Short mmCIF file of C-alpha atoms in Angstrom, two decimals:
data_model
loop_
_atom_site.label_atom_id
_atom_site.label_comp_id
_atom_site.label_asym_id
_atom_site.label_seq_id
_atom_site.Cartn_x
_atom_site.Cartn_y
_atom_site.Cartn_z
CA MET O 1 89.90 96.04 80.62
CA ASN O 2 89.82 94.59 83.31
CA ARG O 3 92.36 95.39 86.45
CA LEU O 4 94.21 92.16 85.83
CA THR O 5 95.06 93.51 82.15
CA LYS O 6 95.78 96.67 83.15
CA ALA O 7 98.21 95.57 86.03
CA ALA O 8 99.48 93.21 82.94
CA VAL O 9 99.83 96.18 80.59
CA VAL O 10 101.79 98.49 83.03
CA ALA O 11 104.50 95.93 84.45
CA LEU O 12 104.80 95.26 80.71
CA ALA O 13 105.68 98.63 80.06
CA LEU O 14 107.40 99.65 83.51
CA SER O 15 109.86 96.47 82.50
CA THR O 16 110.40 97.27 78.72
CA THR O 17 111.64 101.16 80.31
CA ALA O 18 113.23 100.21 83.95
CA VAL O 19 116.14 97.26 82.56
CA PRO O 20 117.31 99.70 79.85
CA MET O 21 118.42 102.41 82.39
CA LEU O 22 119.54 99.90 85.18
CA VAL O 23 121.94 99.33 82.23
CA GLN O 24 122.47 102.62 81.61
CA ALA O 25 123.05 103.34 85.39
CA GLN O 26 125.59 100.23 85.62
CA ASP O 27 127.50 101.31 82.58
CA ARG O 28 127.93 105.14 84.27
CA ASP O 29 129.16 103.75 87.39
CA ARG O 30 132.01 101.97 85.96
CA ARG O 31 133.03 104.37 83.76
CA GLU O 32 133.89 106.26 86.77
CA TYR O 33 135.12 103.14 88.60
CA ARG O 34 137.41 102.87 85.31
CA GLN O 35 138.15 106.67 85.70
CA ASP O 36 139.04 107.36 89.33
CA ARG O 37 141.34 104.06 88.85
CA ARG O 38 143.52 106.10 85.82
CA ASP O 39 142.81 109.25 88.10
CA ASP O 40 144.75 107.18 91.47
CA ARG O 41 147.78 105.46 88.62
CA ARG O 42 148.30 108.70 87.55
CA ASP O 43 148.82 110.11 90.62
CA PHE O 44 151.12 107.54 91.81
CA ARG O 45 152.96 108.17 89.12
CA GLN O 46 153.16 111.80 89.55
CA GLU O 47 154.16 110.86 93.44
CA ARG O 48 157.27 108.69 92.00
CA ARG O 49 158.19 110.79 89.65
CA GLU O 50 158.68 113.62 92.20
CA ASP O 51 160.60 111.43 94.48
CA ARG O 52 162.74 109.85 92.01
CA ARG O 53 163.80 114.19 91.28
CA ASP O 54 164.77 114.48 95.18
CA TRP O 55 166.84 111.80 95.20
CA ARG O 56 168.35 113.25 91.69
CA ASP O 57 168.42 116.86 93.17
CA GLY O 58 170.21 116.29 96.20
CA ARG O 59 167.92 115.61 98.95
CA TYR O 60 170.30 112.73 100.38
CA ASP O 61 173.99 113.10 99.93
CA SER O 62 174.67 109.80 98.93
CA ARG O 63 173.15 106.65 99.29
CA GLN O 64 174.99 105.54 102.67
CA ASP O 65 173.02 108.60 104.02
CA TYR O 66 169.85 107.06 102.79
CA ARG O 67 170.76 103.27 103.87
CA ARG O 68 171.88 104.87 107.41
CA ASP O 69 168.24 107.08 107.69
CA ARG O 70 166.68 103.28 106.93
CA ARG O 71 168.70 101.59 109.50
CA ASP O 72 168.04 103.67 111.78
CA ASP O 73 164.47 103.44 111.21
CA ARG O 74 163.99 100.16 110.92
CA ARG O 75 165.77 99.60 114.67
CA ASP O 76 163.86 102.42 116.68
CA TYR O 77 160.96 100.14 115.81
CA TRP O 78 162.10 97.06 116.68
CA ALA O 79 163.03 98.83 119.92
CA GLU O 80 159.69 100.38 120.23
CA ARG O 81 157.92 96.72 119.58
CA ARG O 82 160.35 95.09 122.16
CA ASP O 83 159.41 97.74 124.71
CA ASP O 84 155.70 96.66 124.23
CA ARG O 85 156.32 93.20 125.09
CA ARG O 86 158.11 93.60 128.00
CA ASP O 87 155.63 96.60 128.91
CA TRP O 88 152.52 92.82 127.75
CA ARG O 89 154.70 90.61 129.62
CA ASN O 90 155.55 92.44 132.72
CA ASP O 91 151.62 93.27 132.82
CA ARG O 92 149.87 90.00 133.59
CA TRP O 93 150.07 87.25 136.05
CA ASP O 94 153.17 85.24 136.62
CA ARG O 95 153.45 81.37 138.48
CA ASN O 96 156.79 82.57 138.95
CA ASN O 97 156.80 85.61 139.66
CA SER O 98 155.32 86.39 143.18
CA ASN O 99 155.65 90.39 142.73
CA TRP O 100 153.94 90.26 139.54
CA TRP O 101 150.68 92.60 141.70
CA ARG O 102 153.76 95.73 142.38
CA GLY O 103 152.77 98.66 141.15
CA ARG O 104 149.25 97.40 139.72
CA SER O 105 146.25 100.40 140.31
CA ASP O 106 143.69 96.89 141.02
CA PHE O 107 146.47 96.11 144.10
CA ARG O 108 146.60 99.75 145.75
CA GLY O 109 145.07 98.87 149.02
CA TYR O 110 146.26 95.27 149.35
CA ASN O 111 149.45 95.14 152.54
CA GLY O 112 150.04 91.27 152.58
CA PRO O 113 147.31 88.60 154.01
CA ARG O 114 145.49 89.53 156.60
CA SER O 115 144.09 86.84 159.21
CA GLY O 116 140.28 86.57 159.24
CA TYR O 117 140.19 88.81 155.74
CA TRP O 118 140.37 88.11 151.73
CA TYR O 119 141.68 90.68 149.86
CA ALA O 120 140.34 90.74 146.11
CA PRO O 121 141.63 93.28 143.88
CA SER O 122 139.69 96.10 142.93
CA TYR O 123 137.04 95.53 145.88
CA GLY O 124 139.90 95.79 149.04
CA TYR O 125 139.63 93.73 151.82
CA TYR O 126 136.45 91.70 153.24
CA ARG O 127 135.98 89.42 156.10
CA VAL O 128 135.35 85.62 155.91
CA GLU O 129 134.39 83.28 158.42
CA PRO O 130 137.14 81.70 160.52
CA ARG O 131 136.36 78.10 158.74
CA TYR O 132 137.02 79.61 155.57
CA SER O 133 140.24 81.48 156.16
CA ASN O 134 142.87 78.55 154.89
CA TYR O 135 140.28 76.53 153.29
CA ARG O 136 141.35 74.97 150.03
CA TRP O 137 138.94 74.88 147.37
CA ARG O 138 138.79 71.94 144.74
CA THR O 139 136.17 71.65 141.69
CA GLY O 140 132.83 70.00 142.34
CA GLY O 141 132.48 72.17 145.86
CA TYR O 142 129.95 74.66 146.51
CA LEU O 143 131.46 78.63 147.26
CA PRO O 144 129.19 80.76 149.66
CA TYR O 145 126.77 82.20 148.64
CA GLN O 146 128.16 85.59 150.38
CA TYR O 147 131.47 85.26 148.73
CA ARG O 148 130.20 84.78 144.92
CA ASN O 149 130.16 88.88 144.38
CA TYR O 150 133.80 89.59 144.26
CA TYR O 151 134.14 88.87 140.42
CA VAL O 152 137.41 89.27 138.58
CA ARG O 153 137.36 91.85 136.39
CA ASP O 154 139.91 91.25 133.64
CA PRO O 155 140.72 87.50 133.05
CA TYR O 156 142.93 88.05 130.57
CA VAL O 157 145.96 89.29 132.98
CA TYR O 158 145.44 86.09 134.52
CA GLY O 159 145.91 84.48 131.57
CA LEU O 160 142.26 82.72 131.51
CA ARG O 161 139.42 82.81 128.79
CA GLU O 162 136.47 84.85 129.01
CA ALA O 163 134.18 82.75 130.93
CA PRO O 164 131.63 80.69 129.05
CA ARG O 165 127.70 81.71 129.91
CA GLY O 166 126.46 81.18 133.13
CA TYR O 167 129.82 80.88 134.21
CA ARG O 168 132.15 83.96 136.65
CA TYR O 169 135.49 83.54 137.62
CA VAL O 170 135.53 85.35 141.46
CA HIS O 171 138.50 85.69 143.46
CA ALA O 172 138.02 83.51 147.00
CA GLY O 173 141.10 84.62 149.36
CA ASN O 174 144.77 84.11 146.91
CA ASP O 175 142.71 81.67 144.60
CA ILE O 176 140.44 82.49 141.74
CA LEU O 177 137.73 79.95 140.83
CA LEU O 178 135.39 79.81 138.13
CA ILE O 179 131.91 78.74 139.03
CA ALA O 180 128.43 78.45 137.75
CA VAL O 181 126.53 82.17 138.73
CA ALA O 182 123.33 80.71 139.51
CA SER O 183 124.36 77.60 141.74
CA GLY O 184 127.90 79.04 143.03
CA LEU O 185 129.44 75.22 141.99
CA ILE O 186 132.96 75.41 141.25
CA ALA O 187 133.96 74.52 138.02
CA SER O 188 137.84 74.81 137.99
CA VAL O 189 140.25 76.55 140.60
CA LEU O 190 143.44 78.33 139.75
CA SER O 191 145.30 78.58 143.04
CA GLY O 192 147.90 80.75 144.85
CA VAL O 193 147.52 83.86 142.33
CA TYR O 194 149.09 86.53 145.08
#
């Protein structure tokens, strides 16, 4: 017998034994899955039965107590959600609130504007050339190289989306600029942030 014939005979033998074994394994898995589901349903029914028994045995004195407890739980839940929403709102930049930054850790060293300096949150004050002190940044202009390293660490705080690939938000005075990393080209300006 040549090699090809031997390989064909071996493949035929394997296929006739492997397929039934695979079917048996799938059937066993199905049976186990059904048994697990049956056990889960049995456990659930048992828990419900115990809950009804507690109700009958006087765990709650009356339906009114039960309802009162549920009402209190709902009120607590909604009060916590309301507080969470307030905290979330107070933690972000708001154009109408000039003191939104007070109490934030990244503004720890901020004491207001200084002549000849800019402030970048989490970086502190840094010296700028006099010609850029009150400069009005415009889209299409270029940010000088020495001021490109003061990037915005969390754009979400300022209500900004994540910067596109190849771009970065940077602090420039009281403004936030979206610049191209390679060239410093200004793509957009958010002015008067703090």
